[in-house]
PDB file of C-alpha atoms in Angstrom:
ATOM      1  CA  GLY A 726      31.853   7.577  68.631  1.00  0.00           C
ATOM      2  CA  ASN A 727      34.429   4.875  69.149  1.00  0.00           C
ATOM      3  CA  SER A 728      33.324   1.309  69.798  1.00  0.00           C
ATOM      4  CA  VAL A 729      34.885  -2.140  70.119  1.00  0.00           C
ATOM      5  CA  THR A 730      33.155  -5.459  69.539  1.00  0.00           C
ATOM      6  CA  GLN A 731      34.632  -8.754  70.711  1.00  0.00           C
ATOM      7  CA  MET A 732      33.484 -12.266  70.056  1.00  0.00           C
ATOM      8  CA  GLU A 733      31.147 -13.485  72.719  1.00  0.00           C
ATOM      9  CA  GLY A 734      32.413 -15.910  75.294  1.00  0.00           C
ATOM     10  CA  PRO A 735      33.000 -17.796  77.300  1.00  0.00           C
ATOM     11  CA  VAL A 736      35.598 -19.737  75.355  1.00  0.00           C
ATOM     12  CA  THR A 737      36.690 -23.130  76.657  1.00  0.00           C
ATOM     13  CA  LEU A 738      39.718 -24.895  75.198  1.00  0.00           C
ATOM     14  CA  SER A 739      41.974 -27.817  75.972  1.00  0.00           C
ATOM     15  CA  GLU A 740      45.638 -27.185  76.679  1.00  0.00           C
ATOM     16  CA  GLU A 741      47.754 -26.765  73.510  1.00  0.00           C
ATOM     17  CA  ALA A 742      44.727 -25.791  71.403  1.00  0.00           C
ATOM     18  CA  PHE A 743      44.821 -22.823  69.023  1.00  0.00           C
ATOM     19  CA  LEU A 744      43.145 -19.658  70.238  1.00  0.00           C
ATOM     20  CA  THR A 745      41.486 -16.876  68.287  1.00  0.00           C
ATOM     21  CA  ILE A 746      39.474 -14.095  69.891  1.00  0.00           C
ATOM     22  CA  ASN A 747      37.941 -11.783  67.317  1.00  0.00           C
ATOM     23  CA  CYS A 748      37.894  -8.032  67.775  1.00  0.00           C
ATOM     24  CA  THR A 749      36.551  -5.368  65.423  1.00  0.00           C
ATOM     25  CA  TYR A 750      36.375  -1.653  66.000  1.00  0.00           C
ATOM     26  CA  THR A 751      34.736   1.551  64.853  1.00  0.00           C
ATOM     27  CA  ALA A 752      36.691   4.759  65.196  1.00  0.00           C
ATOM     28  CA  THR A 753      37.501   7.981  63.427  1.00  0.00           C
ATOM     29  CA  GLY A 754      41.055   8.693  62.449  1.00  0.00           C
ATOM     30  CA  TYR A 755      43.865   6.326  63.330  1.00  0.00           C
ATOM     31  CA  PRO A 756      43.393   4.777  66.753  1.00  0.00           C
ATOM     32  CA  SER A 757      45.892   2.719  68.713  1.00  0.00           C
ATOM     33  CA  LEU A 758      44.720  -0.803  69.515  1.00  0.00           C
ATOM     34  CA  PHE A 759      45.338  -2.886  72.612  1.00  0.00           C
ATOM     35  CA  TRP A 760      44.698  -6.238  74.190  1.00  0.00           C
ATOM     36  CA  TYR A 761      44.484  -6.301  77.966  1.00  0.00           C
ATOM     37  CA  VAL A 762      44.297  -9.410  80.141  1.00  0.00           C
ATOM     38  CA  GLN A 763      42.665  -9.762  83.553  1.00  0.00           C
ATOM     39  CA  TYR A 764      43.686 -12.790  85.596  1.00  0.00           C
ATOM     40  CA  PRO A 765      41.300 -13.936  88.350  1.00  0.00           C
ATOM     41  CA  GLY A 766      41.165 -11.487  91.245  1.00  0.00           C
ATOM     42  CA  GLU A 767      43.539  -9.010  89.602  1.00  0.00           C
ATOM     43  CA  GLY A 768      43.411  -5.758  87.703  1.00  0.00           C
ATOM     44  CA  LEU A 769      43.927  -5.425  83.976  1.00  0.00           C
ATOM     45  CA  GLN A 770      47.395  -5.510  82.476  1.00  0.00           C
ATOM     46  CA  LEU A 771      48.538  -4.734  78.981  1.00  0.00           C
ATOM     47  CA  LEU A 772      49.160  -7.839  76.899  1.00  0.00           C
ATOM     48  CA  LEU A 773      50.114  -6.240  73.578  1.00  0.00           C
ATOM     49  CA  LYS A 774      49.444  -3.230  71.405  1.00  0.00           C
ATOM     50  CA  ALA A 775      49.725  -1.823  67.884  1.00  0.00           C
ATOM     51  CA  THR A 776      49.751   1.850  67.015  1.00  0.00           C
ATOM     52  CA  LYS A 777      49.395   1.869  63.227  1.00  0.00           C
ATOM     53  CA  ALA A 778      48.004  -0.175  60.368  1.00  0.00           C
ATOM     54  CA  ASP A 779      49.779  -3.475  59.637  1.00  0.00           C
ATOM     55  CA  ASP A 780      51.669  -3.356  62.953  1.00  0.00           C
ATOM     56  CA  LYS A 781      51.792  -6.665  64.778  1.00  0.00           C
ATOM     57  CA  GLY A 782      51.813  -6.686  68.561  1.00  0.00           C
ATOM     58  CA  SER A 783      53.149  -9.761  70.330  1.00  0.00           C
ATOM     59  CA  ASN A 784      53.824 -10.927  73.876  1.00  0.00           C
ATOM     60  CA  LYS A 785      53.882 -14.241  75.779  1.00  0.00           C
ATOM     61  CA  GLY A 786      53.101 -16.154  72.592  1.00  0.00           C
ATOM     62  CA  PHE A 787      50.047 -14.014  71.792  1.00  0.00           C
ATOM     63  CA  GLU A 788      49.854 -11.995  68.572  1.00  0.00           C
ATOM     64  CA  ALA A 789      47.477  -9.507  66.978  1.00  0.00           C
ATOM     65  CA  THR A 790      47.770  -7.558  63.719  1.00  0.00           C
ATOM     66  CA  TYR A 791      46.226  -4.128  63.178  1.00  0.00           C
ATOM     67  CA  ARG A 792      44.114  -4.516  59.998  1.00  0.00           C
ATOM     68  CA  LYS A 793      42.725  -1.187  58.902  1.00  0.00           C
ATOM     69  CA  GLU A 794      40.969  -2.578  55.832  1.00  0.00           C
ATOM     70  CA  THR A 795      38.856  -4.915  57.959  1.00  0.00           C
ATOM     71  CA  THR A 796      38.956  -2.721  61.125  1.00  0.00           C
ATOM     72  CA  SER A 797      40.076  -5.748  63.100  1.00  0.00           C
ATOM     73  CA  PHE A 798      42.649  -6.691  65.735  1.00  0.00           C
ATOM     74  CA  HIS A 799      42.121 -10.410  66.357  1.00  0.00           C
ATOM     75  CA  LEU A 800      44.086 -12.068  69.164  1.00  0.00           C
ATOM     76  CA  GLU A 801      45.772 -15.420  68.441  1.00  0.00           C
ATOM     77  CA  LYS A 802      47.935 -17.930  70.243  1.00  0.00           C
ATOM     78  CA  GLY A 803      49.191 -21.143  68.759  1.00  0.00           C
ATOM     79  CA  SER A 804      49.132 -23.293  71.891  1.00  0.00           C
ATOM     80  CA  VAL A 805      47.291 -22.171  75.012  1.00  0.00           C
ATOM     81  CA  GLN A 806      48.169 -23.169  78.560  1.00  0.00           C
ATOM     82  CA  VAL A 807      46.050 -23.527  81.679  1.00  0.00           C
ATOM     83  CA  SER A 808      47.752 -20.365  82.974  1.00  0.00           C
ATOM     84  CA  ASP A 809      46.232 -18.389  80.071  1.00  0.00           C
ATOM     85  CA  SER A 810      42.791 -18.717  81.651  1.00  0.00           C
ATOM     86  CA  ALA A 811      41.659 -15.130  82.123  1.00  0.00           C
ATOM     87  CA  VAL A 812      39.402 -12.421  80.718  1.00  0.00           C
ATOM     88  CA  TYR A 813      40.727 -10.747  77.566  1.00  0.00           C
ATOM     89  CA  PHE A 814      39.741  -7.223  76.561  1.00  0.00           C
ATOM     90  CA  CYS A 815      40.259  -5.543  73.224  1.00  0.00           C
ATOM     91  CA  ALA A 816      40.505  -1.766  73.471  1.00  0.00           C
ATOM     92  CA  LEU A 817      41.210   1.313  71.402  1.00  0.00           C
ATOM     93  CA  SER A 818      42.529   4.760  72.105  1.00  0.00           C
ATOM     94  CA  GLY A 819      42.009   7.618  69.707  1.00  0.00           C
ATOM     95  CA  GLY A 820      41.248  11.273  69.475  1.00  0.00           C
ATOM     96  CA  THR A 821      42.852  13.620  71.953  1.00  0.00           C
ATOM     97  CA  SER A 822      45.780  12.492  74.067  1.00  0.00           C
ATOM     98  CA  TYR A 823      43.534  12.796  77.111  1.00  0.00           C
ATOM     99  CA  GLY A 824      41.028  10.469  75.488  1.00  0.00           C
ATOM    100  CA  LYS A 825      39.549   7.493  77.187  1.00  0.00           C
ATOM    101  CA  LEU A 826      40.374   3.900  76.396  1.00  0.00           C
ATOM    102  CA  THR A 827      37.263   2.244  74.956  1.00  0.00           C
ATOM    103  CA  PHE A 828      36.965  -1.443  75.846  1.00  0.00           C
ATOM    104  CA  GLY A 829      35.183  -4.344  74.241  1.00  0.00           C
ATOM    105  CA  GLN A 830      32.908  -6.438  76.417  1.00  0.00           C
ATOM    106  CA  GLY A 831      35.626  -8.915  77.389  1.00  0.00           C
ATOM    107  CA  THR A 832      35.988 -12.623  76.550  1.00  0.00           C
ATOM    108  CA  ILE A 833      36.347 -15.174  79.309  1.00  0.00           C
ATOM    109  CA  LEU A 834      38.837 -17.899  78.379  1.00  0.00           C
ATOM    110  CA  THR A 835      39.088 -21.157  80.311  1.00  0.00           C
ATOM    111  CA  VAL A 836      41.795 -23.652  79.414  1.00  0.00           C
ATOM    112  CA  HIS A 837      41.487 -27.215  80.725  1.00  0.00           C
ATOM    113  CA  PRO A 838      44.433 -29.603  81.186  1.00  0.00           C
TER     114      PRO A 838
ATOM    115  CA  ASP B 831      56.348  -1.260  94.998  1.00  0.00           C
ATOM    116  CA  THR B 832      52.767  -1.161  93.769  1.00  0.00           C
ATOM    117  CA  ALA B 833      52.371   1.260  90.853  1.00  0.00           C
ATOM    118  CA  VAL B 834      48.631   1.944  91.201  1.00  0.00           C
ATOM    119  CA  SER B 835      47.178   1.106  94.582  1.00  0.00           C
ATOM    120  CA  GLN B 836      43.566   1.234  95.691  1.00  0.00           C
ATOM    121  CA  THR B 837      42.038   0.984  99.142  1.00  0.00           C
ATOM    122  CA  PRO B 838      40.049  -0.750 100.324  1.00  0.00           C
ATOM    123  CA  LYS B 839      40.151  -3.921  98.222  1.00  0.00           C
ATOM    124  CA  TYR B 840      36.817  -5.092  99.600  1.00  0.00           C
ATOM    125  CA  LEU B 841      33.931  -3.035 100.887  1.00  0.00           C
ATOM    126  CA  VAL B 842      30.618  -4.418 102.152  1.00  0.00           C
ATOM    127  CA  THR B 843      27.997  -1.915 103.239  1.00  0.00           C
ATOM    128  CA  GLN B 844      24.287  -1.278 103.580  1.00  0.00           C
ATOM    129  CA  MET B 845      22.062   0.578 101.144  1.00  0.00           C
ATOM    130  CA  GLY B 846      21.908   4.271 101.848  1.00  0.00           C
ATOM    131  CA  ASN B 847      25.405   4.523 103.334  1.00  0.00           C
ATOM    132  CA  ASP B 848      28.193   6.764 102.025  1.00  0.00           C
ATOM    133  CA  LYS B 849      31.606   5.284 101.222  1.00  0.00           C
ATOM    134  CA  SER B 850      34.925   6.289  99.655  1.00  0.00           C
ATOM    135  CA  ILE B 851      37.579   4.481  97.648  1.00  0.00           C
ATOM    136  CA  LYS B 852      41.085   5.896  97.430  1.00  0.00           C
ATOM    137  CA  CYS B 853      43.644   5.577  94.647  1.00  0.00           C
ATOM    138  CA  GLU B 854      47.292   6.528  94.473  1.00  0.00           C
ATOM    139  CA  GLN B 855      49.836   6.090  91.702  1.00  0.00           C
ATOM    140  CA  ASN B 856      53.618   6.398  92.002  1.00  0.00           C
ATOM    141  CA  LEU B 857      54.343   6.320  88.266  1.00  0.00           C
ATOM    142  CA  GLY B 858      54.496  10.082  87.815  1.00  0.00           C
ATOM    143  CA  HIS B 859      51.535   9.970  85.424  1.00  0.00           C
ATOM    144  CA  ASP B 860      49.420  13.050  84.823  1.00  0.00           C
ATOM    145  CA  THR B 861      46.055  11.412  84.065  1.00  0.00           C
ATOM    146  CA  MET B 862      43.964   9.136  86.232  1.00  0.00           C
ATOM    147  CA  TYR B 863      40.690   7.277  85.662  1.00  0.00           C
ATOM    148  CA  TRP B 864      37.899   5.465  87.420  1.00  0.00           C
ATOM    149  CA  TYR B 865      36.295   2.497  85.664  1.00  0.00           C
ATOM    150  CA  LYS B 866      33.365   0.375  86.836  1.00  0.00           C
ATOM    151  CA  GLN B 867      33.286  -3.359  86.052  1.00  0.00           C
ATOM    152  CA  ASP B 868      29.945  -5.104  86.390  1.00  0.00           C
ATOM    153  CA  SER B 869      29.243  -8.749  87.137  1.00  0.00           C
ATOM    154  CA  LYS B 870      29.516  -9.625  83.430  1.00  0.00           C
ATOM    155  CA  LYS B 871      33.040  -8.132  83.328  1.00  0.00           C
ATOM    156  CA  PHE B 872      31.944  -5.152  81.231  1.00  0.00           C
ATOM    157  CA  LEU B 873      34.174  -2.115  81.825  1.00  0.00           C
ATOM    158  CA  LYS B 874      32.758   1.389  81.696  1.00  0.00           C
ATOM    159  CA  ILE B 875      34.665   4.600  82.200  1.00  0.00           C
ATOM    160  CA  MET B 876      33.279   6.921  84.846  1.00  0.00           C
ATOM    161  CA  PHE B 877      35.704   9.801  85.280  1.00  0.00           C
ATOM    162  CA  SER B 878      39.115  11.030  84.233  1.00  0.00           C
ATOM    163  CA  TYR B 879      41.346  13.729  85.682  1.00  0.00           C
ATOM    164  CA  ASN B 880      44.375  15.350  84.104  1.00  0.00           C
ATOM    165  CA  ASN B 881      46.618  17.277  86.484  1.00  0.00           C
ATOM    166  CA  LYS B 882      43.760  17.572  88.991  1.00  0.00           C
ATOM    167  CA  GLU B 883      41.289  18.797  86.355  1.00  0.00           C
ATOM    168  CA  LEU B 884      38.180  16.808  85.455  1.00  0.00           C
ATOM    169  CA  ILE B 885      38.325  15.986  81.738  1.00  0.00           C
ATOM    170  CA  ILE B 886      35.963  13.050  81.324  1.00  0.00           C
ATOM    171  CA  ASN B 887      32.667  12.782  83.143  1.00  0.00           C
ATOM    172  CA  GLU B 888      30.485  10.088  81.663  1.00  0.00           C
ATOM    173  CA  THR B 889      26.814   9.709  82.445  1.00  0.00           C
ATOM    174  CA  VAL B 890      27.206   8.802  86.084  1.00  0.00           C
ATOM    175  CA  PRO B 891      24.682   9.576  88.863  1.00  0.00           C
ATOM    176  CA  ASN B 892      25.697  12.644  90.818  1.00  0.00           C
ATOM    177  CA  ARG B 893      25.854  10.450  93.932  1.00  0.00           C
ATOM    178  CA  PHE B 894      29.352   9.663  92.624  1.00  0.00           C
ATOM    179  CA  SER B 895      31.868  12.430  93.241  1.00  0.00           C
ATOM    180  CA  PRO B 896      35.529  12.125  92.294  1.00  0.00           C
ATOM    181  CA  LYS B 897      38.210  14.240  93.931  1.00  0.00           C
ATOM    182  CA  SER B 898      41.819  14.695  92.899  1.00  0.00           C
ATOM    183  CA  PRO B 899      43.884  16.515  95.552  1.00  0.00           C
ATOM    184  CA  ASP B 900      47.004  16.172  93.399  1.00  0.00           C
ATOM    185  CA  LYS B 901      47.944  14.386  90.208  1.00  0.00           C
ATOM    186  CA  ALA B 902      49.041  11.254  92.083  1.00  0.00           C
ATOM    187  CA  HIS B 903      45.714  10.739  93.831  1.00  0.00           C
ATOM    188  CA  LEU B 904      42.146  10.222  92.655  1.00  0.00           C
ATOM    189  CA  ASN B 905      39.461   9.336  95.159  1.00  0.00           C
ATOM    190  CA  LEU B 906      35.862   8.299  94.579  1.00  0.00           C
ATOM    191  CA  HIS B 907      33.106   9.120  97.040  1.00  0.00           C
ATOM    192  CA  ILE B 908      29.685   7.533  96.699  1.00  0.00           C
ATOM    193  CA  ASN B 909      26.634   8.863  98.524  1.00  0.00           C
ATOM    194  CA  SER B 910      23.401   7.029  99.280  1.00  0.00           C
ATOM    195  CA  LEU B 911      24.616   3.675  98.008  1.00  0.00           C
ATOM    196  CA  GLU B 912      22.193   1.543  95.985  1.00  0.00           C
ATOM    197  CA  LEU B 913      22.150  -2.164  95.198  1.00  0.00           C
ATOM    198  CA  GLY B 914      23.102  -1.421  91.586  1.00  0.00           C
ATOM    199  CA  ASP B 915      26.346   0.193  92.724  1.00  0.00           C
ATOM    200  CA  SER B 916      27.710  -3.246  93.582  1.00  0.00           C
ATOM    201  CA  ALA B 917      30.650  -3.751  91.237  1.00  0.00           C
ATOM    202  CA  VAL B 918      34.423  -3.744  91.054  1.00  0.00           C
ATOM    203  CA  TYR B 919      35.839  -0.239  90.699  1.00  0.00           C
ATOM    204  CA  PHE B 920      39.202   0.123  88.998  1.00  0.00           C
ATOM    205  CA  CYS B 921      41.536   3.056  89.168  1.00  0.00           C
ATOM    206  CA  ALA B 922      43.994   3.548  86.314  1.00  0.00           C
ATOM    207  CA  SER B 923      46.666   6.028  85.314  1.00  0.00           C
ATOM    208  CA  ARG B 924      48.338   7.107  82.099  1.00  0.00           C
ATOM    209  CA  ALA B 925      51.123   9.426  80.998  1.00  0.00           C
ATOM    210  CA  THR B 926      49.620  11.756  78.402  1.00  0.00           C
ATOM    211  CA  SER B 927      52.603  14.079  78.152  1.00  0.00           C
ATOM    212  CA  GLY B 928      56.203  13.308  77.284  1.00  0.00           C
ATOM    213  CA  GLY B 929      55.379  10.492  74.903  1.00  0.00           C
ATOM    214  CA  ASP B 930      51.909   9.037  75.356  1.00  0.00           C
ATOM    215  CA  THR B 931      51.875   5.329  74.531  1.00  0.00           C
ATOM    216  CA  GLY B 932      48.146   5.162  75.226  1.00  0.00           C
ATOM    217  CA  GLU B 933      48.712   2.456  77.828  1.00  0.00           C
ATOM    218  CA  LEU B 934      46.692   2.506  81.030  1.00  0.00           C
ATOM    219  CA  PHE B 935      48.084   1.049  84.239  1.00  0.00           C
ATOM    220  CA  PHE B 936      45.404  -0.429  86.468  1.00  0.00           C
ATOM    221  CA  GLY B 937      45.053  -0.958  90.174  1.00  0.00           C
ATOM    222  CA  GLU B 938      43.862  -4.306  91.499  1.00  0.00           C
ATOM    223  CA  GLY B 939      40.311  -3.112  91.943  1.00  0.00           C
ATOM    224  CA  SER B 940      37.973  -2.416  94.853  1.00  0.00           C
ATOM    225  CA  ARG B 941      35.041  -4.791  95.127  1.00  0.00           C
ATOM    226  CA  LEU B 942      31.992  -2.986  96.501  1.00  0.00           C
ATOM    227  CA  THR B 943      29.026  -5.022  97.717  1.00  0.00           C
ATOM    228  CA  VAL B 944      25.860  -3.174  98.717  1.00  0.00           C
ATOM    229  CA  LEU B 945      23.393  -5.180 100.799  1.00  0.00           C
TER     230      LEU B 945
END
């Protein structure tokens, strides 16, 4: 079955530091890949996505590239802000169009001033 | 206008009680989901309905019973609550017809605490 593995957290960074959160996946076929973000006390919201190999998703300064050869979708940001403190989830969707979204275990990011 | 709304946001109850959480979406989506998030933030799918039909039913105790009166609503009823049911329950919706982007839209969550 499908599975998603994220780097373990929590991750603590100083403002303006570079961020990488690793994500690798196992899936049959050609899944779509997503990063969701959950700010404190809120639900999840889509941060970015990529639907085919070599696609790059980007939003709010975050980027991730769909790498089929390494089955990875690592999240990066060049300079984090305190407001980026949140839980980040990598996810994939594949199979039937009614299929579930399979999430990684989430990575808690805390950014200090 | 909230796209996916859940009620109640907070629920504190005693072991053995029965409780319900309601979800409504005004996005015109045809598929809705319930996810459970534990204290370590891990998200696990519980159920999914497409046009009022149950299509995903993960290994969930049968004390949990979803009901979808129409495609805009998906409710979750829990019987005989146990301590381990304490979690945040998220409702989500998705458009699987007419161009499925795969994106789920989430509600703000319902935090259930069982004492």
